[in-house]
GROMACS .gro file of C-alpha atoms in nm:
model
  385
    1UNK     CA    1  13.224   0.776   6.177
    2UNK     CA    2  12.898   0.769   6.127
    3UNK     CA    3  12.793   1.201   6.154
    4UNK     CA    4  12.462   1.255   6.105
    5UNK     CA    5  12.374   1.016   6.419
    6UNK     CA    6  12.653   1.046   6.647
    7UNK     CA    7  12.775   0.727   6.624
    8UNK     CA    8  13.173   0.573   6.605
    9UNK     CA    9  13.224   0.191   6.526
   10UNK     CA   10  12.844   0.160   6.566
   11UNK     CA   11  12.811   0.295   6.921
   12UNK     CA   12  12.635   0.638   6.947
   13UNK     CA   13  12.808   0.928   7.126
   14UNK     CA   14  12.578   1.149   7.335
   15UNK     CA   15  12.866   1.399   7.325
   16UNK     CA   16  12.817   1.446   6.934
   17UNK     CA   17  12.479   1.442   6.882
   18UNK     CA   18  12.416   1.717   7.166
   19UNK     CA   19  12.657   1.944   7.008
   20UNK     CA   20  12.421   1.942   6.765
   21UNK     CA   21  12.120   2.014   6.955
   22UNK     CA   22  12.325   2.297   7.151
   23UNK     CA   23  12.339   2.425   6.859
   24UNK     CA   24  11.977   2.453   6.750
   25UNK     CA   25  11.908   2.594   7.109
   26UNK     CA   26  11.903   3.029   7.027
   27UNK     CA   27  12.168   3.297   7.219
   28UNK     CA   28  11.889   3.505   7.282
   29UNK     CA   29  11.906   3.541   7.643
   30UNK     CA   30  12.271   3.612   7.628
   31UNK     CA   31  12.286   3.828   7.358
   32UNK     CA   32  12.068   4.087   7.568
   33UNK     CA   33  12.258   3.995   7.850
   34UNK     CA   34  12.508   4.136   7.711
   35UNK     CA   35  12.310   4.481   7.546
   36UNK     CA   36  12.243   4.518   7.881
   37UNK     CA   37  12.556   4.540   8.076
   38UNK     CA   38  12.674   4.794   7.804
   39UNK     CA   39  12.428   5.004   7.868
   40UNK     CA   40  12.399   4.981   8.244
   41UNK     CA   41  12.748   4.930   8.289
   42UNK     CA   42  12.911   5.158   8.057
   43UNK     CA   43  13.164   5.051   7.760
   44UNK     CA   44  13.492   4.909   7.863
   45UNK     CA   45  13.794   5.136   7.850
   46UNK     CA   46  13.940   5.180   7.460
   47UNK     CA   47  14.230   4.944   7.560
   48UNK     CA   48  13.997   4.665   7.553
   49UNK     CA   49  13.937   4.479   7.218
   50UNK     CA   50  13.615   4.310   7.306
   51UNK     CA   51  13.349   4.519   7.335
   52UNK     CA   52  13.073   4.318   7.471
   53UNK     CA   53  13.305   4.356   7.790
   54UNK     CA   54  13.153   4.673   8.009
   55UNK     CA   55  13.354   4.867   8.271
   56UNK     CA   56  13.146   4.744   8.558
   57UNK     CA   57  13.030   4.348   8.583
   58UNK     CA   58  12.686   4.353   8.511
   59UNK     CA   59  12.636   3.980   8.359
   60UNK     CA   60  12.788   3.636   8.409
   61UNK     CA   61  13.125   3.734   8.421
   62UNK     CA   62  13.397   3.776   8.563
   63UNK     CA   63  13.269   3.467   8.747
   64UNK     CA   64  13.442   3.618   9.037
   65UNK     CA   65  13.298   3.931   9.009
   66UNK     CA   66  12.924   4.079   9.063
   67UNK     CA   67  12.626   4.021   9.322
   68UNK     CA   68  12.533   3.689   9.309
   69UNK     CA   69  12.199   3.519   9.287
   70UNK     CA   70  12.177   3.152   9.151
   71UNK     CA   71  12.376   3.104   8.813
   72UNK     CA   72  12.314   3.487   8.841
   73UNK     CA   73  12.001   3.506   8.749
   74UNK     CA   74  11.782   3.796   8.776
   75UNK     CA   75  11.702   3.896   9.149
   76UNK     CA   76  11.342   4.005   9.173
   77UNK     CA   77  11.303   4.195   9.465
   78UNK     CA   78  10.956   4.252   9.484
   79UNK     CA   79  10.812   3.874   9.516
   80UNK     CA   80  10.474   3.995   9.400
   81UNK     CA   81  10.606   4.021   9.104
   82UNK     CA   82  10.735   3.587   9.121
   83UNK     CA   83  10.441   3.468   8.902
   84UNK     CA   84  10.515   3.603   8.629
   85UNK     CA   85  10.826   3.341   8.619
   86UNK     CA   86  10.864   2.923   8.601
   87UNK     CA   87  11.145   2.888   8.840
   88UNK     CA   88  11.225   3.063   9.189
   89UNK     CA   89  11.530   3.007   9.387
   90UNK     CA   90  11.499   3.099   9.772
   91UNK     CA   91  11.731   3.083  10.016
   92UNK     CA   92  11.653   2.925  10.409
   93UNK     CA   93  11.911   3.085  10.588
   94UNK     CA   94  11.873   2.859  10.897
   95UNK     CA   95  12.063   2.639  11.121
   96UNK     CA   96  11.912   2.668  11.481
   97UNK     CA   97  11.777   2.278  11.431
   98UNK     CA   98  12.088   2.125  11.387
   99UNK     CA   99  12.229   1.883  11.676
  100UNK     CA  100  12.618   1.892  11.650
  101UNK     CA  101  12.770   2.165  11.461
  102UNK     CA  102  12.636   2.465  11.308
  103UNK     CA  103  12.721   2.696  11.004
  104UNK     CA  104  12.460   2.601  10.680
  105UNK     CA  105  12.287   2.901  10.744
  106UNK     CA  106  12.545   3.029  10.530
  107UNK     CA  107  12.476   2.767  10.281
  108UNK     CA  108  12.219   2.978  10.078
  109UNK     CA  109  12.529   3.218  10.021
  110UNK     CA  110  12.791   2.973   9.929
  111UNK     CA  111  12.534   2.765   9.661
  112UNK     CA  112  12.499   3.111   9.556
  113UNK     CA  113  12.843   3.243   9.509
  114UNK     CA  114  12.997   2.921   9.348
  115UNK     CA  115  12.745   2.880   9.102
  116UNK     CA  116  12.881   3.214   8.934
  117UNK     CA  117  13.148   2.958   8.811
  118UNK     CA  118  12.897   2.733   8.583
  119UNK     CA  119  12.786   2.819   8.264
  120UNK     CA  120  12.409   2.798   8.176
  121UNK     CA  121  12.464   2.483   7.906
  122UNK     CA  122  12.534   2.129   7.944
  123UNK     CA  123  12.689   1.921   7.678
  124UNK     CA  124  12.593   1.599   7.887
  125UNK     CA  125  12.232   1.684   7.879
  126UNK     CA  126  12.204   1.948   7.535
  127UNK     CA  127  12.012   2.211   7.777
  128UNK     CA  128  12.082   2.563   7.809
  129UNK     CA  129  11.895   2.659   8.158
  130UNK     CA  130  11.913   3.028   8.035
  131UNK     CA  131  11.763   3.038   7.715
  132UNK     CA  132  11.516   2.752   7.810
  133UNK     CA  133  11.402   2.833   8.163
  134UNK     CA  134  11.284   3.162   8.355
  135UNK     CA  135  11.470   3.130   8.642
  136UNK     CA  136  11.475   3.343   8.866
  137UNK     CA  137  11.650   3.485   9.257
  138UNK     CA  138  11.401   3.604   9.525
  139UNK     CA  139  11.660   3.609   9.779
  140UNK     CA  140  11.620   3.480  10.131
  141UNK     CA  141  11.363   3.403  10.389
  142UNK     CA  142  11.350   3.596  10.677
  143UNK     CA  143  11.391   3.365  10.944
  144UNK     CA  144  11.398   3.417  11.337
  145UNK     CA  145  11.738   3.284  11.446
  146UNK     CA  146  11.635   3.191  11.791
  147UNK     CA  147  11.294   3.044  11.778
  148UNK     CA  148  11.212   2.729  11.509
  149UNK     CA  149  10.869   2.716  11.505
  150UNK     CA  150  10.863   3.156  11.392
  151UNK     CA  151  11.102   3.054  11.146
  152UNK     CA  152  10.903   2.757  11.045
  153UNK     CA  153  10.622   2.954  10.983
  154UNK     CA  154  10.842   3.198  10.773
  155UNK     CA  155  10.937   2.911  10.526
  156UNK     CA  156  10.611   2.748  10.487
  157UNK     CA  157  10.456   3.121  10.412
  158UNK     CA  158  10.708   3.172  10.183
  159UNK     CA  159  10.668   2.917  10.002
  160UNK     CA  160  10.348   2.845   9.987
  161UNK     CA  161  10.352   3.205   9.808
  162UNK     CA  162  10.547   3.081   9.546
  163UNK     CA  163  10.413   2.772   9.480
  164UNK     CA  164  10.080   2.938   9.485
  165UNK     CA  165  10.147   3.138   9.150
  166UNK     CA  166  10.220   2.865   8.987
  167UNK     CA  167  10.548   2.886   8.994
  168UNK     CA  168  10.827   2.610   9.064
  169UNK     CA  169  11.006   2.578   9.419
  170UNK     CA  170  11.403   2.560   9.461
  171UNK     CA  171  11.471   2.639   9.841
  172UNK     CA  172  11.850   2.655   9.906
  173UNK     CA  173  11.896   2.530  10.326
  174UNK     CA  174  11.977   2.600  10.568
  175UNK     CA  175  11.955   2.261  10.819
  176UNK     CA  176  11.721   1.972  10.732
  177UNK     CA  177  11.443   2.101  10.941
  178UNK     CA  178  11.339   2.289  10.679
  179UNK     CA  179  11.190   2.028  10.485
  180UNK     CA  180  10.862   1.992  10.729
  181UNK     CA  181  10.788   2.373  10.648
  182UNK     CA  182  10.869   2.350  10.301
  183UNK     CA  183  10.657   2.017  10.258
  184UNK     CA  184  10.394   2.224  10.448
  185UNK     CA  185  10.380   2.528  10.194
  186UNK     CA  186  10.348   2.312   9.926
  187UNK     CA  187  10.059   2.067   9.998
  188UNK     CA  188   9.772   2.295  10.073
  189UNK     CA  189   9.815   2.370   9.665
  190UNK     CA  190   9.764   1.986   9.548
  191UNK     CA  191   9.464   1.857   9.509
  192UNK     CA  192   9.554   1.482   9.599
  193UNK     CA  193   9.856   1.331   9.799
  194UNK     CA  194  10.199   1.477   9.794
  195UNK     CA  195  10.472   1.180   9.774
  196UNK     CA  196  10.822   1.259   9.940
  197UNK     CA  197  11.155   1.156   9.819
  198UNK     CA  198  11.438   1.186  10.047
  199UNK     CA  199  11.824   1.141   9.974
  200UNK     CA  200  11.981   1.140  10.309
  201UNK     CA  201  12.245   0.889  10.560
  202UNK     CA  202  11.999   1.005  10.816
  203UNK     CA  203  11.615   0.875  10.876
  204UNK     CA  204  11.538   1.234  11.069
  205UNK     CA  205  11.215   1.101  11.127
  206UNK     CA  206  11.178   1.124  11.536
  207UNK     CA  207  10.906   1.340  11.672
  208UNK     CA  208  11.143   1.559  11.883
  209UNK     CA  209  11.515   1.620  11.919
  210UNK     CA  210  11.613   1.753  12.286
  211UNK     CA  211  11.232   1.833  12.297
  212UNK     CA  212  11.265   2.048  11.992
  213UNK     CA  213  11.170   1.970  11.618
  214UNK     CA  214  11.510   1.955  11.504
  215UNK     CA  215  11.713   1.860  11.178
  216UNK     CA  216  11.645   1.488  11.299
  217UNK     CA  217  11.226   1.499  11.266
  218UNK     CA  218  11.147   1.697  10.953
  219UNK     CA  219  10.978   1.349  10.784
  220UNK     CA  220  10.744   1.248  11.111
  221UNK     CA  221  10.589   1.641  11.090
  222UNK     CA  222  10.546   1.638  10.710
  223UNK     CA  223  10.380   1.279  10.702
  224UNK     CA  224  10.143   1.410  10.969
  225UNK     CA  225  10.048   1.634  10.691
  226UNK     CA  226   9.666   1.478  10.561
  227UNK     CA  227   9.766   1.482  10.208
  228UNK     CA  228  10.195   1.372  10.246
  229UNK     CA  229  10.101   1.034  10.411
  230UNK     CA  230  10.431   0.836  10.531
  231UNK     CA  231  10.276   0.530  10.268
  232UNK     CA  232  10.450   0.803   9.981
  233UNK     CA  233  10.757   0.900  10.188
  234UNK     CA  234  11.074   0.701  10.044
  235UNK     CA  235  11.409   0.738  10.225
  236UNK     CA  236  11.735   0.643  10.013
  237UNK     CA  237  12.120   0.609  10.127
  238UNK     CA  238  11.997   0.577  10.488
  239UNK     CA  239  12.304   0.430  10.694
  240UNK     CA  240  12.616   0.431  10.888
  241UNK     CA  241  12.650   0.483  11.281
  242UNK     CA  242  12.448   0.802  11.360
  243UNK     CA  243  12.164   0.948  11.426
  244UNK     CA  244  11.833   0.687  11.273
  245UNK     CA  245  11.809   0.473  11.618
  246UNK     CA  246  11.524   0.754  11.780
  247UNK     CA  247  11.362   0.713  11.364
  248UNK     CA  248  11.405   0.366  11.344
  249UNK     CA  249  11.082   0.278  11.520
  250UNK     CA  250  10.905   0.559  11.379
  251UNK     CA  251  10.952   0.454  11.012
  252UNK     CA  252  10.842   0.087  11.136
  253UNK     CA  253  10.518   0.193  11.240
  254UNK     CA  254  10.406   0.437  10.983
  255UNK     CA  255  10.534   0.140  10.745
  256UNK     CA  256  10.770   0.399  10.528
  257UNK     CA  257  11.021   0.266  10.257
  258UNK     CA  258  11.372   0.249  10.374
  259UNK     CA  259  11.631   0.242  10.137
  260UNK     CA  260  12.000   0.183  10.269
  261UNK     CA  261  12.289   0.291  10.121
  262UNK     CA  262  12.405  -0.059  10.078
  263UNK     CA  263  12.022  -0.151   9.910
  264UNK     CA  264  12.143   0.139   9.654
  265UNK     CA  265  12.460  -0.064   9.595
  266UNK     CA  266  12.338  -0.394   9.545
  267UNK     CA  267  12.019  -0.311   9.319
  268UNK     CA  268  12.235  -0.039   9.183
  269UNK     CA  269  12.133   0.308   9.086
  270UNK     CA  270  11.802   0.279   8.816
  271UNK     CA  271  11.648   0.000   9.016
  272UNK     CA  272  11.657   0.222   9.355
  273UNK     CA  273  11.529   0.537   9.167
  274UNK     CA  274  11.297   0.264   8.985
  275UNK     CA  275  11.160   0.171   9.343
  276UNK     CA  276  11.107   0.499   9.472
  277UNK     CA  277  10.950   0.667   9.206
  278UNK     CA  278  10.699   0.373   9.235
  279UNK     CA  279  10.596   0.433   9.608
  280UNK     CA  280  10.604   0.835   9.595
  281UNK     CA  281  10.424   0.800   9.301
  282UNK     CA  282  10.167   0.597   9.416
  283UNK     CA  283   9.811   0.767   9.433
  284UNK     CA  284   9.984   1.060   9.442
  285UNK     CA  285   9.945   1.359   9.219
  286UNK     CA  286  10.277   1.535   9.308
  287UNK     CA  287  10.624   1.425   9.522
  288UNK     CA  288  10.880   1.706   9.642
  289UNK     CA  289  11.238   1.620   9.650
  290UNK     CA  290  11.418   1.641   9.941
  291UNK     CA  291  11.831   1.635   9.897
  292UNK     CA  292  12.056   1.610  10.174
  293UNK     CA  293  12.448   1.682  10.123
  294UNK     CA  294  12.556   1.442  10.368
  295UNK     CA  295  12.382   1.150  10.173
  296UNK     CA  296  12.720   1.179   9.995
  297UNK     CA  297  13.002   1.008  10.113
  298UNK     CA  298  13.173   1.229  10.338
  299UNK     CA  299  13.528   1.237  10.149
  300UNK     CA  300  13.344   1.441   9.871
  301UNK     CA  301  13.158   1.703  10.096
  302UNK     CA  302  13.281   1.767  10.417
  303UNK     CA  303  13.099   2.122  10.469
  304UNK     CA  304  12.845   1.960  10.601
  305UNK     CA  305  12.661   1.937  10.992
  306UNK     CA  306  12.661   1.552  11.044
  307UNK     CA  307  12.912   1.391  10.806
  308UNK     CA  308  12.898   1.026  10.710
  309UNK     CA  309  13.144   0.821  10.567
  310UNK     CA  310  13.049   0.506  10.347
  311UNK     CA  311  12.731   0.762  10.140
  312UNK     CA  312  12.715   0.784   9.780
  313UNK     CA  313  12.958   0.887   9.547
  314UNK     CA  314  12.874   1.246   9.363
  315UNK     CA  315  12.806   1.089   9.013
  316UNK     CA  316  12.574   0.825   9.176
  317UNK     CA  317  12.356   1.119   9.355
  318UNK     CA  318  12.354   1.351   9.024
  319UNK     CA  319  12.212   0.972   8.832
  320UNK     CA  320  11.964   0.940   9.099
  321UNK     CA  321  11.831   1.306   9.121
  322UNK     CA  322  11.838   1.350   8.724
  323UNK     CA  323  11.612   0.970   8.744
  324UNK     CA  324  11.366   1.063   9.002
  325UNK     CA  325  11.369   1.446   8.831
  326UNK     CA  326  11.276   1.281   8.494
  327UNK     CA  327  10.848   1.201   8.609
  328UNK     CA  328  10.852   1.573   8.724
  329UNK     CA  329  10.863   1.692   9.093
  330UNK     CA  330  10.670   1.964   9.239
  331UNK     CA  331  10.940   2.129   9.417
  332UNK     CA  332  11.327   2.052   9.545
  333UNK     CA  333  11.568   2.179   9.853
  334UNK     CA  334  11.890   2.136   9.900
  335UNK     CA  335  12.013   2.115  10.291
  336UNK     CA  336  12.322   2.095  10.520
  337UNK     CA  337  12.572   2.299  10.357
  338UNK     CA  338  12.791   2.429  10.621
  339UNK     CA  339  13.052   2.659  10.468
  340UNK     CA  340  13.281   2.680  10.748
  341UNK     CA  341  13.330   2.329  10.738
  342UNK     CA  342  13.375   2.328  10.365
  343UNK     CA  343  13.713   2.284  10.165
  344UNK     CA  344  13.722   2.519   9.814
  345UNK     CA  345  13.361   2.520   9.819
  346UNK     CA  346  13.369   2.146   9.739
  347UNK     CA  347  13.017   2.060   9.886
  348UNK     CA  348  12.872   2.365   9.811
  349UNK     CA  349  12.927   2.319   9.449
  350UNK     CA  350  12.788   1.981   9.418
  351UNK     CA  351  12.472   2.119   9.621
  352UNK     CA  352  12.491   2.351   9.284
  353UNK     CA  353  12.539   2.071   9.096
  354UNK     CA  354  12.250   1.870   9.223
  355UNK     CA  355  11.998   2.180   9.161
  356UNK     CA  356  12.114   2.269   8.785
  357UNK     CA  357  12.114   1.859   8.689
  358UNK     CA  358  11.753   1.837   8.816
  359UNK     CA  359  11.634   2.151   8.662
  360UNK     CA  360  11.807   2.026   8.358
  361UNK     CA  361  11.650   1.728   8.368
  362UNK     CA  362  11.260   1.898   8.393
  363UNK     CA  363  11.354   2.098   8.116
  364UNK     CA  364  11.512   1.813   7.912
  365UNK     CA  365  11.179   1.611   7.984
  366UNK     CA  366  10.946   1.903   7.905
  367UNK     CA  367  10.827   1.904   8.242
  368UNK     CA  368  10.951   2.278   8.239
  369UNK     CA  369  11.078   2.551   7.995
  370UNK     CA  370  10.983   2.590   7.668
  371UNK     CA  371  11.073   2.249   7.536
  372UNK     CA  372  10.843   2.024   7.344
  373UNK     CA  373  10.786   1.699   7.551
  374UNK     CA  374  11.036   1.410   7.432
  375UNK     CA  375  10.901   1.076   7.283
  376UNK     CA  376  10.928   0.833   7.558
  377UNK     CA  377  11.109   0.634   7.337
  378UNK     CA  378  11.379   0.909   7.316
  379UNK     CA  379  11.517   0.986   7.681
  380UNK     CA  380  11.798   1.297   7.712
  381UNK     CA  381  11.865   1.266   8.051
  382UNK     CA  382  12.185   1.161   8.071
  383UNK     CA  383  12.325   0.814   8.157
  384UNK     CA  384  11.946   0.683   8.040
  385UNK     CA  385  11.995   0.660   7.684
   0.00000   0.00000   0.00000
């Protein structure tokens, strides 16, 4: 074997060459992580033999253990304060749009509380999210559990306070609803059109929903937006037996790209990303990423509000967010995790999962951190090399 490049019988190894790169990537982060806890959580008890352990949990682990924020990073409580950092996750606590069965307004808490288990690194991707990125928890939006539009206007003011200090949007849902007022916040602070990417089984494209704007008409709202035209708005995994009829004829008209789950299948996974990142893209100076749990097959999440059998399989979504990630996005949610429906926080982790590849992905392309930009020649993403 071939050390010095990775390689075995001629055929390079990601796996080796990254632990390589992990290694050049400093402890800094964690180190004071771990000052810290000592100091606000007093030494451990003179039975225990490590002492970077503290008698109350005051950093990453027990993983079980603490208050969690996402991957436990610092909560700042005072948002005023948000500019100051690259990354902000916020929670949208709601589910009052939703059409069959409720529950991902406790989604924000479960993302939250099973991404305690992950570690900040990835050996796939040779990224360390906490000693590259300043990430960081504002909490949740106070929304108005029995009126949309109030709540609505909570998001979109929330977010367009984040986004307007320049600082990077990761909005934890709550129903799918919440993609018109997150879309909504964000456009006012591009100068030129705002392209829309949207992993979903369901078009959610009608105007109304049992008269209401619902989880099934965030994309006909947000393309009535002057600078989000539906020419940028690309819809992937679309499929199966319910819920796109009322969209169907809605996506016709404004001429929007449909993608079906089977489309994904037959082109496979690069050409699909390939095609989307061309429309979104086009005269466009920005595109949002819109994730939906119940784009994957329902087998794999069933904590979910409307789940669909026959979506795509969990490696296929992480390829296809990390691909679309890799030209930079201005902002991401993640919507539909219903807890109660959930088995051992299955969809809830890969909801976790989805945020931490595309992150790692921005910071892997130098689209944020505090990495250099890679060569084009050179892509770390994984599966691209």
């Amino acid at each position: 074997m071939a050390e010095e490049d990775g390689k075995r019988d001629g055929v390079p190894f990601r796996g080796m060459r990254n632990i390589r790169k992990l290694a050049d990537i400093p402890d800094r982060k964690q180190r004071e992580a771990i000052e810290r806890g000592l100091e606000y959580g007093l030494e451990a008890a003179a039975s225990v033999q490590d002492r970077t352990i503290s008698t109350f949990a005051r950093g990453h682990q027990p993983a079980f253990a603490g208050i969690n924020t996402f991957l436990k990073a610092p909560y700042v409580e005072d948002v005023h304060e948000v500019g100051k950092h690259e990354v902000a996750v916020l929670g949208a606590p709601f589910d009052m749009g939703t059409t069959y069965r409720a529950g991902c307004r406790f989604g924000p808490q479960a993302i939250r509380r099973i991404s305690a288990l992950y570690d900040s690194y990835s050996v796939d991707m040779a990224v360390d999210l906490e000693e590259e990125l300043d990430l960081v928890d504002l909490g949740d939006v106070f929304v108005i559990p029995s009126n949309l539009e109030k709540s609505f206007d909570q998001i979109d003011r929330a977010v367009s306070f984040v986004v307007g200090r320049g600082v990077f949007p990761v909005v934890l849902g709550g129903d799918h609803s919440i993609g018109y007022p997150d879309v909504r916040g964000i456009a006012p602070h591009v100068d030129g059109r705002v392209g829309i990417i949207h992993l979903d089984r369901h078009l959610d494209i009608q105007e109304r929903d049992m008269d209401e704007r619902m989880h099934t008409t965030p994309w006909f709202h947000a393309t009535n937006i002057p600078n989000a035209p539906p020419a940028n708005l690309v819809q992937m995994g679309i499929g199966g037996w319910y819920g796109s009829r009322p969209g169907v004829k809605v996506a016709r008209e404004r001429q929007t790209t449909v993608l079906t789950i089977t489309d994904i299948e037959e082109v496979g996974v690069e050409k699909a990303a390939e095609v989307a990142l061309e429309v979104a893209w086009k005269d466009a100076d920005a595109v949002y990423l819109s994730f939906d749990i119940d784009s994957v097959d329902a087998g794999f999440v069933p904590g979910t509000g409307s789940p669909e059998p026959g979506g795509l399989l969990p490696r296929e979504a992480l390829k296809l967010l990390r691909l679309i990630a890799r030209e930079g996005i201005c902002g991401m949610e993640v919507v539909e995790v219903a807890p109660p429906y959930d088995v051992s926080d299955m969809t809830a982790q890969l909801a976790c999962r989805a945020v931490m590849d595309v992150l790692g992905t921005l910071v892997a392309e130098g689209k944020l951190g505090r990495r250099e930009p890679v060569a084009a020649e050179e892509p770390t993403s994984p599966d691209l090399a």
